[in-house]
PDB file of C-alpha atoms and ligand atoms in Angstrom:
ATOM      1  CA  MET A   1     125.888 -48.948  57.819  1.00 58.00           C
ATOM      2  CA  SER A   2     126.863 -49.345  61.455  1.00 86.00           C
ATOM      3  CA  ILE A   3     128.230 -46.345  63.281  1.00 94.00           C
ATOM      4  CA  GLU A   4     131.986 -45.917  63.507  1.00 95.00           C
ATOM      5  CA  ILE A   5     133.808 -45.647  66.830  1.00 98.00           C
ATOM      6  CA  VAL A   6     137.248 -44.044  67.032  1.00 98.00           C
ATOM      7  CA  ARG A   7     139.340 -44.005  70.178  1.00 97.00           C
ATOM      8  CA  THR A   8     142.404 -41.920  69.410  1.00 97.00           C
ATOM      9  CA  VAL A   9     142.847 -38.291  68.441  1.00 97.00           C
ATOM     10  CA  ALA A  10     144.877 -39.400  65.401  1.00 96.00           C
ATOM     11  CA  ASP A  11     142.021 -41.607  64.132  1.00 97.00           C
ATOM     12  CA  LEU A  12     139.489 -38.865  64.858  1.00 98.00           C
ATOM     13  CA  ARG A  13     141.465 -36.410  62.740  1.00 97.00           C
ATOM     14  CA  VAL A  14     141.734 -38.884  59.835  1.00 97.00           C
ATOM     15  CA  ARG A  15     137.988 -39.511  59.828  1.00 96.00           C
ATOM     16  CA  LEU A  16     136.975 -35.873  60.205  1.00 96.00           C
ATOM     17  CA  GLY A  17     139.605 -34.885  57.616  1.00 95.00           C
ATOM     18  CA  ASP A  18     137.808 -37.094  55.056  1.00 95.00           C
ATOM     19  CA  TRP A  19     134.575 -35.283  55.789  1.00 95.00           C
ATOM     20  CA  LYS A  20     136.190 -31.878  55.551  1.00 91.00           C
ATOM     21  CA  CYS A  21     137.692 -32.839  52.166  1.00 92.00           C
ATOM     22  CA  SER A  22     134.237 -33.715  50.905  1.00 92.00           C
ATOM     23  CA  ALA A  23     132.955 -30.332  52.161  1.00 87.00           C
ATOM     24  CA  ARG A  24     130.747 -31.750  54.932  1.00 93.00           C
ATOM     25  CA  THR A  25     130.169 -29.436  57.881  1.00 97.00           C
ATOM     26  CA  ILE A  26     130.811 -31.105  61.217  1.00 98.00           C
ATOM     27  CA  GLY A  27     128.730 -30.937  64.381  1.00 98.00           C
ATOM     28  CA  LEU A  28     130.244 -32.031  67.685  1.00 98.00           C
ATOM     29  CA  VAL A  29     128.178 -33.245  70.650  1.00 98.00           C
ATOM     30  CA  PRO A  30     130.389 -33.687  73.729  1.00 98.00           C
ATOM     31  CA  THR A  31     128.946 -35.939  76.465  1.00 98.00           C
ATOM     32  CA  MET A  32     129.998 -38.118  79.372  1.00 98.00           C
ATOM     33  CA  GLY A  33     127.766 -40.911  78.077  1.00 98.00           C
ATOM     34  CA  SER A  34     124.939 -42.663  79.922  1.00 97.00           C
ATOM     35  CA  LEU A  35     122.888 -41.105  77.153  1.00 98.00           C
ATOM     36  CA  HIS A  36     119.300 -39.966  77.610  1.00 98.00           C
ATOM     37  CA  ASP A  37     116.918 -37.955  75.505  1.00 98.00           C
ATOM     38  CA  GLY A  38     118.567 -34.681  76.581  1.00 98.00           C
ATOM     39  CA  HIS A  39     121.823 -35.789  74.947  1.00 98.00           C
ATOM     40  CA  LEU A  40     119.940 -37.169  71.947  1.00 98.00           C
ATOM     41  CA  SER A  41     118.174 -33.824  71.470  1.00 98.00           C
ATOM     42  CA  LEU A  42     121.640 -32.320  70.916  1.00 98.00           C
ATOM     43  CA  VAL A  43     122.402 -35.033  68.347  1.00 98.00           C
ATOM     44  CA  ARG A  44     119.131 -34.276  66.530  1.00 98.00           C
ATOM     45  CA  ARG A  45     119.930 -30.573  66.522  1.00 98.00           C
ATOM     46  CA  SER A  46     123.401 -31.278  65.137  1.00 98.00           C
ATOM     47  CA  LEU A  47     122.024 -33.591  62.436  1.00 98.00           C
ATOM     48  CA  ALA A  48     119.593 -30.863  61.365  1.00 98.00           C
ATOM     49  CA  ALA A  49     122.255 -28.132  61.307  1.00 98.00           C
ATOM     50  CA  THR A  50     125.398 -29.878  59.989  1.00 98.00           C
ATOM     51  CA  GLY A  51     126.429 -32.514  57.444  1.00 97.00           C
ATOM     52  CA  ARG A  52     128.132 -34.959  59.826  1.00 97.00           C
ATOM     53  CA  THR A  53     127.636 -35.452  63.550  1.00 98.00           C
ATOM     54  CA  CYS A  54     130.296 -36.726  65.930  1.00 98.00           C
ATOM     55  CA  LEU A  55     129.218 -37.642  69.459  1.00 98.00           C
ATOM     56  CA  THR A  56     131.941 -37.841  72.078  1.00 98.00           C
ATOM     57  CA  LEU A  57     131.779 -40.217  75.055  1.00 98.00           C
ATOM     58  CA  PHE A  58     134.295 -39.415  77.767  1.00 98.00           C
ATOM     59  CA  VAL A  59     133.819 -39.471  81.526  1.00 98.00           C
ATOM     60  CA  ASN A  60     136.341 -36.739  82.169  1.00 97.00           C
ATOM     61  CA  PRO A  61     138.320 -37.418  85.358  1.00 96.00           C
ATOM     62  CA  GLY A  62     139.515 -33.791  85.269  1.00 96.00           C
ATOM     63  CA  GLN A  63     136.109 -32.429  86.267  1.00 96.00           C
ATOM     64  CA  PHE A  64     135.468 -34.670  89.275  1.00 96.00           C
ATOM     65  CA  GLY A  65     136.657 -33.477  92.666  1.00 95.00           C
ATOM     66  CA  ALA A  66     138.110 -35.720  95.381  1.00 92.00           C
ATOM     67  CA  GLY A  67     135.198 -37.509  97.031  1.00 92.00           C
ATOM     68  CA  GLU A  68     132.912 -37.015  94.029  1.00 95.00           C
ATOM     69  CA  ASP A  69     131.292 -39.811  92.005  1.00 94.00           C
ATOM     70  CA  LEU A  70     133.918 -40.510  89.286  1.00 96.00           C
ATOM     71  CA  ALA A  71     134.031 -44.254  90.051  1.00 94.00           C
ATOM     72  CA  ALA A  72     130.257 -44.562  90.421  1.00 94.00           C
ATOM     73  CA  TYR A  73     129.329 -42.418  87.400  1.00 95.00           C
ATOM     74  CA  PRO A  74     127.052 -44.567  85.196  1.00 95.00           C
ATOM     75  CA  ARG A  75     128.817 -45.997  82.140  1.00 96.00           C
ATOM     76  CA  ASP A  76     127.383 -48.207  79.367  1.00 97.00           C
ATOM     77  CA  GLU A  77     129.272 -47.669  76.145  1.00 97.00           C
ATOM     78  CA  ALA A  78     127.440 -50.367  74.162  1.00 97.00           C
ATOM     79  CA  ALA A  79     124.037 -48.865  75.005  1.00 98.00           C
ATOM     80  CA  ASP A  80     125.307 -45.345  74.226  1.00 98.00           C
ATOM     81  CA  VAL A  81     126.692 -46.394  70.841  1.00 98.00           C
ATOM     82  CA  ALA A  82     123.389 -48.115  69.988  1.00 98.00           C
ATOM     83  CA  LEU A  83     121.437 -44.970  70.907  1.00 98.00           C
ATOM     84  CA  ALA A  84     123.780 -42.722  68.920  1.00 98.00           C
ATOM     85  CA  GLU A  85     123.457 -45.014  65.924  1.00 98.00           C
ATOM     86  CA  ALA A  86     119.666 -45.225  66.157  1.00 98.00           C
ATOM     87  CA  GLU A  87     119.528 -41.429  66.226  1.00 98.00           C
ATOM     88  CA  GLY A  88     121.617 -41.233  63.030  1.00 98.00           C
ATOM     89  CA  ALA A  89     124.908 -39.881  64.418  1.00 98.00           C
ATOM     90  CA  HIS A  90     127.828 -40.615  62.100  1.00 97.00           C
ATOM     91  CA  LEU A  91     130.732 -41.154  64.475  1.00 98.00           C
ATOM     92  CA  VAL A  92     131.433 -41.818  68.153  1.00 98.00           C
ATOM     93  CA  PHE A  93     134.706 -40.579  69.633  1.00 98.00           C
ATOM     94  CA  ALA A  94     135.381 -42.523  72.831  1.00 98.00           C
ATOM     95  CA  PRO A  95     138.952 -41.771  73.890  1.00 98.00           C
ATOM     96  CA  THR A  96     140.702 -43.271  76.886  1.00 96.00           C
ATOM     97  CA  ALA A  97     141.891 -41.069  79.739  1.00 96.00           C
ATOM     98  CA  ASP A  98     145.470 -41.912  78.692  1.00 95.00           C
ATOM     99  CA  ASP A  99     144.862 -40.605  75.186  1.00 94.00           C
ATOM    100  CA  MET A 100     143.300 -37.396  76.483  1.00 97.00           C
ATOM    101  CA  TYR A 101     145.811 -36.896  79.306  1.00 97.00           C
ATOM    102  CA  PRO A 102     149.066 -38.585  78.303  1.00 96.00           C
ATOM    103  CA  GLU A 103     152.096 -38.730  80.556  1.00 97.00           C
ATOM    104  CA  GLY A 104     153.315 -35.191  81.226  1.00 98.00           C
ATOM    105  CA  PHE A 105     150.001 -33.490  80.517  1.00 98.00           C
ATOM    106  CA  ALA A 106     150.046 -30.147  82.345  1.00 98.00           C
ATOM    107  CA  THR A 107     148.001 -27.442  80.628  1.00 98.00           C
ATOM    108  CA  GLN A 108     144.795 -26.153  82.191  1.00 98.00           C
ATOM    109  CA  VAL A 109     142.168 -23.820  80.820  1.00 98.00           C
ATOM    110  CA  ALA A 110     140.583 -21.604  83.479  1.00 98.00           C
ATOM    111  CA  VAL A 111     137.781 -19.095  83.014  1.00 98.00           C
ATOM    112  CA  PRO A 112     137.950 -16.990  86.170  1.00 97.00           C
ATOM    113  CA  GLY A 113     134.882 -14.973  87.022  1.00 96.00           C
ATOM    114  CA  LEU A 114     132.212 -16.989  85.245  1.00 98.00           C
ATOM    115  CA  GLY A 115     133.901 -20.228  86.300  1.00 97.00           C
ATOM    116  CA  ASP A 116     134.469 -19.319  89.954  1.00 97.00           C
ATOM    117  CA  MET A 117     130.911 -18.718  91.108  1.00 98.00           C
ATOM    118  CA  LEU A 118     127.940 -21.083  91.713  1.00 98.00           C
ATOM    119  CA  GLU A 119     129.050 -24.549  90.500  1.00 98.00           C
ATOM    120  CA  GLY A 120     132.673 -23.366  90.534  1.00 98.00           C
ATOM    121  CA  GLU A 121     132.340 -22.315  94.161  1.00 98.00           C
ATOM    122  CA  HIS A 122     130.662 -25.537  95.291  1.00 97.00           C
ATOM    123  CA  ARG A 123     132.838 -27.810  93.133  1.00 97.00           C
ATOM    124  CA  PRO A 124     136.334 -26.263  93.208  1.00 96.00           C
ATOM    125  CA  GLY A 125     138.256 -27.020  90.010  1.00 96.00           C
ATOM    126  CA  PHE A 126     135.145 -28.267  88.215  1.00 98.00           C
ATOM    127  CA  PHE A 127     135.150 -25.644  85.473  1.00 98.00           C
ATOM    128  CA  ILE A 128     138.905 -25.926  84.967  1.00 98.00           C
ATOM    129  CA  GLY A 129     138.277 -29.609  84.244  1.00 98.00           C
ATOM    130  CA  VAL A 130     135.343 -28.839  81.956  1.00 98.00           C
ATOM    131  CA  ALA A 131     137.030 -25.946  80.120  1.00 98.00           C
ATOM    132  CA  THR A 132     140.228 -27.945  79.611  1.00 98.00           C
ATOM    133  CA  VAL A 133     138.497 -31.011  78.172  1.00 98.00           C
ATOM    134  CA  VAL A 134     136.073 -29.012  76.017  1.00 98.00           C
ATOM    135  CA  ALA A 135     138.921 -26.870  74.635  1.00 98.00           C
ATOM    136  CA  LYS A 136     140.793 -30.088  73.801  1.00 98.00           C
ATOM    137  CA  LEU A 137     137.767 -31.705  72.123  1.00 98.00           C
ATOM    138  CA  LEU A 138     137.088 -28.579  70.057  1.00 98.00           C
ATOM    139  CA  VAL A 139     140.695 -28.298  68.910  1.00 98.00           C
ATOM    140  CA  GLN A 140     140.886 -32.034  68.217  1.00 98.00           C
ATOM    141  CA  ALA A 141     137.754 -32.067  66.042  1.00 98.00           C
ATOM    142  CA  LEU A 142     137.593 -28.436  64.814  1.00 97.00           C
ATOM    143  CA  PRO A 143     133.872 -28.739  64.085  1.00 98.00           C
ATOM    144  CA  GLU A 144     131.877 -25.910  62.526  1.00 98.00           C
ATOM    145  CA  CYS A 145     129.412 -26.122  65.394  1.00 98.00           C
ATOM    146  CA  ALA A 146     129.280 -27.721  68.859  1.00 98.00           C
ATOM    147  CA  PHE A 147     126.075 -28.374  70.781  1.00 98.00           C
ATOM    148  CA  PHE A 148     125.565 -27.998  74.536  1.00 98.00           C
ATOM    149  CA  GLY A 149     122.476 -28.114  76.738  1.00 98.00           C
ATOM    150  CA  ASP A 150     120.970 -25.188  78.623  1.00 98.00           C
ATOM    151  CA  LYS A 151     120.702 -27.774  81.426  1.00 98.00           C
ATOM    152  CA  ASP A 152     124.285 -26.871  82.364  1.00 98.00           C
ATOM    153  CA  TYR A 153     123.687 -23.179  81.826  1.00 98.00           C
ATOM    154  CA  GLN A 154     126.808 -21.903  83.582  1.00 98.00           C
ATOM    155  CA  GLN A 155     128.901 -24.442  81.663  1.00 98.00           C
ATOM    156  CA  LEU A 156     127.446 -23.153  78.390  1.00 98.00           C
ATOM    157  CA  LEU A 157     128.481 -19.576  79.289  1.00 98.00           C
ATOM    158  CA  VAL A 158     131.972 -20.723  80.311  1.00 98.00           C
ATOM    159  CA  ILE A 159     132.354 -22.513  76.963  1.00 98.00           C
ATOM    160  CA  ARG A 160     131.094 -19.517  74.983  1.00 98.00           C
ATOM    161  CA  ARG A 161     133.706 -17.399  76.786  1.00 98.00           C
ATOM    162  CA  LEU A 162     136.601 -19.780  76.192  1.00 98.00           C
ATOM    163  CA  VAL A 163     136.023 -20.169  72.434  1.00 98.00           C
ATOM    164  CA  ILE A 164     136.004 -16.374  72.093  1.00 98.00           C
ATOM    165  CA  ASP A 165     139.106 -15.950  74.253  1.00 98.00           C
ATOM    166  CA  LEU A 166     141.076 -18.774  72.597  1.00 98.00           C
ATOM    167  CA  ASP A 167     139.953 -17.875  69.034  1.00 98.00           C
ATOM    168  CA  ILE A 168     138.589 -21.369  68.461  1.00 98.00           C
ATOM    169  CA  PRO A 169     136.606 -21.080  65.213  1.00 98.00           C
ATOM    170  CA  VAL A 170     133.444 -22.904  66.261  1.00 98.00           C
ATOM    171  CA  ALA A 171     129.835 -21.806  66.737  1.00 98.00           C
ATOM    172  CA  ILE A 172     128.485 -22.825  70.144  1.00 98.00           C
ATOM    173  CA  GLU A 173     124.788 -23.663  70.112  1.00 98.00           C
ATOM    174  CA  GLY A 174     122.791 -23.884  73.337  1.00 98.00           C
ATOM    175  CA  CYS A 175     119.844 -26.300  73.214  1.00 98.00           C
ATOM    176  CA  PRO A 176     116.688 -26.357  75.380  1.00 98.00           C
ATOM    177  CA  ILE A 177     116.427 -28.516  78.505  1.00 98.00           C
ATOM    178  CA  VAL A 178     114.617 -31.823  77.973  1.00 98.00           C
ATOM    179  CA  ARG A 179     112.396 -32.694  80.960  1.00 98.00           C
ATOM    180  CA  GLU A 180     110.358 -35.621  82.209  1.00 98.00           C
ATOM    181  CA  PRO A 181     106.582 -35.056  82.052  1.00 98.00           C
ATOM    182  CA  ASP A 182     106.644 -34.035  85.740  1.00 98.00           C
ATOM    183  CA  GLY A 183     109.291 -31.369  85.092  1.00 98.00           C
ATOM    184  CA  LEU A 184     112.441 -33.128  86.303  1.00 98.00           C
ATOM    185  CA  ALA A 185     115.324 -32.280  83.946  1.00 98.00           C
ATOM    186  CA  LEU A 186     116.809 -35.428  82.397  1.00 98.00           C
ATOM    187  CA  ALA A 187     120.274 -36.121  83.841  1.00 98.00           C
ATOM    188  CA  SER A 188     122.559 -39.150  83.991  1.00 96.00           C
ATOM    189  CA  ARG A 189     122.794 -38.696  87.765  1.00 95.00           C
ATOM    190  CA  ASN A 190     119.001 -39.137  88.125  1.00 97.00           C
ATOM    191  CA  ALA A 191     119.924 -42.836  88.057  1.00 96.00           C
ATOM    192  CA  TYR A 192     121.144 -42.421  91.657  1.00 97.00           C
ATOM    193  CA  LEU A 193     117.624 -41.538  92.902  1.00 98.00           C
ATOM    194  CA  THR A 194     115.600 -44.135  94.815  1.00 98.00           C
ATOM    195  CA  ALA A 195     111.919 -44.483  93.866  1.00 98.00           C
ATOM    196  CA  ASP A 196     110.955 -42.265  96.786  1.00 98.00           C
ATOM    197  CA  GLU A 197     113.543 -39.614  95.879  1.00 98.00           C
ATOM    198  CA  ARG A 198     112.437 -39.711  92.245  1.00 98.00           C
ATOM    199  CA  ARG A 199     108.919 -38.775  93.391  1.00 98.00           C
ATOM    200  CA  ARG A 200     110.335 -35.809  95.319  1.00 98.00           C
ATOM    201  CA  ALA A 201     112.799 -34.646  92.652  1.00 98.00           C
ATOM    202  CA  PRO A 202     110.388 -32.504  90.553  1.00 98.00           C
ATOM    203  CA  ALA A 203     110.249 -30.114  93.544  1.00 98.00           C
ATOM    204  CA  LEU A 204     113.463 -28.579  92.185  1.00 98.00           C
ATOM    205  CA  TYR A 205     111.875 -27.511  88.893  1.00 98.00           C
ATOM    206  CA  GLN A 206     108.717 -26.434  90.720  1.00 98.00           C
ATOM    207  CA  ALA A 207     110.764 -24.299  93.118  1.00 98.00           C
ATOM    208  CA  ILE A 208     112.761 -22.440  90.459  1.00 98.00           C
ATOM    209  CA  SER A 209     109.705 -22.041  88.205  1.00 98.00           C
ATOM    210  CA  GLY A 210     107.919 -20.526  91.204  1.00 98.00           C
ATOM    211  CA  VAL A 211     110.781 -18.068  91.751  1.00 98.00           C
ATOM    212  CA  ALA A 212     110.703 -17.050  88.063  1.00 97.00           C
ATOM    213  CA  LYS A 213     106.945 -16.510  88.194  1.00 97.00           C
ATOM    214  CA  ASP A 214     107.012 -14.632  91.487  1.00 97.00           C
ATOM    215  CA  ILE A 215     109.770 -12.196  90.552  1.00 96.00           C
ATOM    216  CA  THR A 216     108.194 -11.576  87.150  1.00 95.00           C
ATOM    217  CA  GLY A 217     105.139 -10.520  89.169  1.00 95.00           C
ATOM    218  CA  GLY A 218     107.308  -8.125  91.192  1.00 94.00           C
ATOM    219  CA  ALA A 219     108.142 -10.266  94.247  1.00 96.00           C
ATOM    220  CA  ASP A 220     111.378  -9.595  96.141  1.00 96.00           C
ATOM    221  CA  VAL A 221     114.201 -11.768  94.707  1.00 97.00           C
ATOM    222  CA  ALA A 222     115.825 -12.660  98.038  1.00 97.00           C
ATOM    223  CA  ARG A 223     112.490 -13.569  99.608  1.00 97.00           C
ATOM    224  CA  ALA A 224     111.475 -15.705  96.594  1.00 98.00           C
ATOM    225  CA  CYS A 225     114.801 -17.601  96.700  1.00 98.00           C
ATOM    226  CA  ALA A 226     114.536 -18.136 100.469  1.00 98.00           C
ATOM    227  CA  GLY A 227     111.013 -19.494 100.006  1.00 98.00           C
ATOM    228  CA  ALA A 228     112.226 -21.911  97.319  1.00 98.00           C
ATOM    229  CA  THR A 229     115.083 -23.128  99.542  1.00 98.00           C
ATOM    230  CA  LYS A 230     112.642 -23.809 102.386  1.00 98.00           C
ATOM    231  CA  ALA A 231     110.311 -25.672 100.002  1.00 98.00           C
ATOM    232  CA  LEU A 232     113.181 -27.893  98.807  1.00 98.00           C
ATOM    233  CA  LEU A 233     114.216 -28.796 102.346  1.00 98.00           C
ATOM    234  CA  GLU A 234     110.584 -29.591 103.169  1.00 98.00           C
ATOM    235  CA  ALA A 235     110.362 -31.749 100.032  1.00 98.00           C
ATOM    236  CA  GLY A 236     113.201 -33.938 101.348  1.00 98.00           C
ATOM    237  CA  PHE A 237     116.328 -32.398  99.787  1.00 98.00           C
ATOM    238  CA  SER A 238     119.094 -32.694 102.378  1.00 98.00           C
ATOM    239  CA  ALA A 239     121.047 -29.559 101.398  1.00 98.00           C
ATOM    240  CA  VAL A 240     120.504 -26.635  99.054  1.00 98.00           C
ATOM    241  CA  ASP A 241     123.765 -25.267  97.627  1.00 98.00           C
ATOM    242  CA  TYR A 242     122.025 -22.305  96.026  1.00 98.00           C
ATOM    243  CA  VAL A 243     118.793 -20.945  94.618  1.00 98.00           C
ATOM    244  CA  THR A 244     119.678 -17.683  92.954  1.00 98.00           C
ATOM    245  CA  VAL A 245     118.648 -15.259  90.244  1.00 98.00           C
ATOM    246  CA  ARG A 246     121.430 -14.126  87.944  1.00 98.00           C
ATOM    247  CA  ASP A 247     121.913 -11.987  84.854  1.00 98.00           C
ATOM    248  CA  ALA A 248     121.490 -14.350  81.874  1.00 97.00           C
ATOM    249  CA  GLU A 249     124.851 -13.377  80.338  1.00 97.00           C
ATOM    250  CA  THR A 250     127.191 -12.410  83.175  1.00 97.00           C
ATOM    251  CA  LEU A 251     125.659 -14.531  85.980  1.00 98.00           C
ATOM    252  CA  LYS A 252     126.000 -11.535  88.276  1.00 97.00           C
ATOM    253  CA  PRO A 253     123.277 -11.357  90.960  1.00 96.00           C
ATOM    254  CA  VAL A 254     120.200  -9.368  89.989  1.00 95.00           C
ATOM    255  CA  SER A 255     117.621  -7.870  92.288  1.00 89.00           C
ATOM    256  CA  ASP A 256     114.687  -7.662  89.879  1.00 86.00           C
ATOM    257  CA  ALA A 257     113.458  -9.061  86.575  1.00 83.00           C
ATOM    258  CA  SER A 258     114.080  -5.951  84.486  1.00 88.00           C
ATOM    259  CA  ARG A 259     116.804  -7.623  82.368  1.00 90.00           C
ATOM    260  CA  PRO A 260     117.021 -11.178  80.949  1.00 95.00           C
ATOM    261  CA  ALA A 261     117.792 -13.371  83.938  1.00 97.00           C
ATOM    262  CA  ARG A 262     118.021 -17.009  84.920  1.00 98.00           C
ATOM    263  CA  VAL A 263     116.971 -18.767  88.109  1.00 98.00           C
ATOM    264  CA  LEU A 264     119.616 -21.374  88.918  1.00 98.00           C
ATOM    265  CA  ALA A 265     119.628 -23.981  91.674  1.00 98.00           C
ATOM    266  CA  ALA A 266     121.673 -26.905  92.971  1.00 98.00           C
ATOM    267  CA  ALA A 267     120.535 -29.217  95.739  1.00 98.00           C
ATOM    268  CA  GLN A 268     121.295 -32.633  97.156  1.00 98.00           C
ATOM    269  CA  LEU A 269     118.631 -35.364  97.104  1.00 98.00           C
ATOM    270  CA  GLY A 270     119.878 -38.654  98.503  1.00 97.00           C
ATOM    271  CA  LYS A 271     123.061 -39.564  96.596  1.00 96.00           C
ATOM    272  CA  ALA A 272     122.247 -37.240  93.695  1.00 96.00           C
ATOM    273  CA  ARG A 273     123.276 -33.618  93.462  1.00 97.00           C
ATOM    274  CA  LEU A 274     120.719 -32.112  91.089  1.00 98.00           C
ATOM    275  CA  ILE A 275     121.087 -28.838  89.171  1.00 98.00           C
ATOM    276  CA  ASP A 276     118.466 -27.037  87.148  1.00 98.00           C
ATOM    277  CA  ASN A 277     117.655 -23.587  85.801  1.00 98.00           C
ATOM    278  CA  VAL A 278     114.882 -21.662  84.087  1.00 98.00           C
ATOM    279  CA  ALA A 279     114.728 -18.399  82.168  1.00 98.00           C
ATOM    280  CA  VAL A 280     112.955 -15.457  83.775  1.00 96.00           C
TER     281      VAL A 280
HETATM  282  P1  LIG B   1     126.877 -34.614  80.308  1.00 70.87           P
HETATM  283  O1  LIG B   1     126.918 -35.977  79.708  1.00 70.87           O
HETATM  284  O2  LIG B   1     126.090 -34.542  81.574  1.00 70.87           O
HETATM  285  O3  LIG B   1     128.225 -33.958  80.399  1.00 70.87           O
HETATM  286  O4  LIG B   1     126.047 -33.718  79.287  1.00 70.87           O
HETATM  287  C1  LIG B   1     126.454 -33.612  77.941  1.00 70.87           C
HETATM  288  C2  LIG B   1     125.659 -32.513  77.274  1.00 70.87           C
HETATM  289  O5  LIG B   1     124.270 -32.832  77.328  1.00 70.87           O
HETATM  290  C3  LIG B   1     125.818 -31.159  77.976  1.00 70.87           C
HETATM  291  O6  LIG B   1     125.905 -30.142  76.997  1.00 70.87           O
HETATM  292  C4  LIG B   1     124.555 -31.049  78.777  1.00 70.87           C
HETATM  293  O7  LIG B   1     124.152 -29.720  79.041  1.00 70.87           O
HETATM  294  C5  LIG B   1     123.551 -31.727  77.852  1.00 70.87           C
HETATM  295  N1  LIG B   1     122.372 -32.183  78.603  1.00 70.87           N
HETATM  296  C6  LIG B   1     122.376 -32.959  79.711  1.00 70.87           C
HETATM  297  N2  LIG B   1     121.108 -33.122  80.172  1.00 70.87           N
HETATM  298  C7  LIG B   1     120.300 -32.414  79.327  1.00 70.87           C
HETATM  299  C8  LIG B   1     118.899 -32.182  79.262  1.00 70.87           C
HETATM  300  N3  LIG B   1     118.051 -32.691  80.159  1.00 70.87           N
HETATM  301  N4  LIG B   1     118.426 -31.416  78.254  1.00 70.87           N
HETATM  302  C9  LIG B   1     119.275 -30.878  77.342  1.00 70.87           C
HETATM  303  N5  LIG B   1     120.604 -31.074  77.335  1.00 70.87           N
HETATM  304  C10 LIG B   1     121.121 -31.827  78.312  1.00 70.87           C
END
């Protein structure tokens, strides 16, 4: 059986309605496509935990700022559908921007606080775009469970907050970061790296892992983060937006490793802005 693709919310609801009638639980895996093994790990997790898995493919214009890479963002729907099918996903939802944002669309979902700092500070409006599209996808599909990667750790916390605040009856499951053997976190934007930049890119994971190790051993947080920033610039990153240690739930700054924390970083390498994080 070849995988089904639906493109409208109405068709999505018909298909998922059939599954609900036959008492299948539904897992939703929202993505912007250009699938790699990180995305496919979410599909595998959904297949293991639910009866039917729907993968969404939508490069959401709402989460790209002016001057960002919306036009250049890698897209290959045929390859994505083939990968989703090979993995055993049951349905691909690939809406058009017009179907998601029809004429007159005006509503925005904002998660102030969690959504204003870090990525929200460096990419103004980013989390409004993410929260709005994820809220729409969740309400469109009403899955029992939706799967997101720890790779976008702040995004995961924003989404957990919005489903609580909006009473959306879905369990949000965070899934571990899938990495290349040299530590680089898989990301669609890694495609922008030249061969030379690709060799330098694992410095990001090395830097944040070093911070986690150092502060666990009692090192000063600010000094560890400053050292990591210097190492990234020396490794060839052109700008470091942040290397920071935050409370794992609130993302408020922490000054030691006495509570669960996360080291988060964002830095520019050539055309690619890379983000990564590790648990402390
Ligand atoms: P994106 O297509 O970049 O919007 O990502 C779609 C989903 O895949 C998000 O929940 C991401 O956190 C997750 N994801 C992306 N890269 C990875 C990775 N390397 N490991 C695990 N999950 C990932």
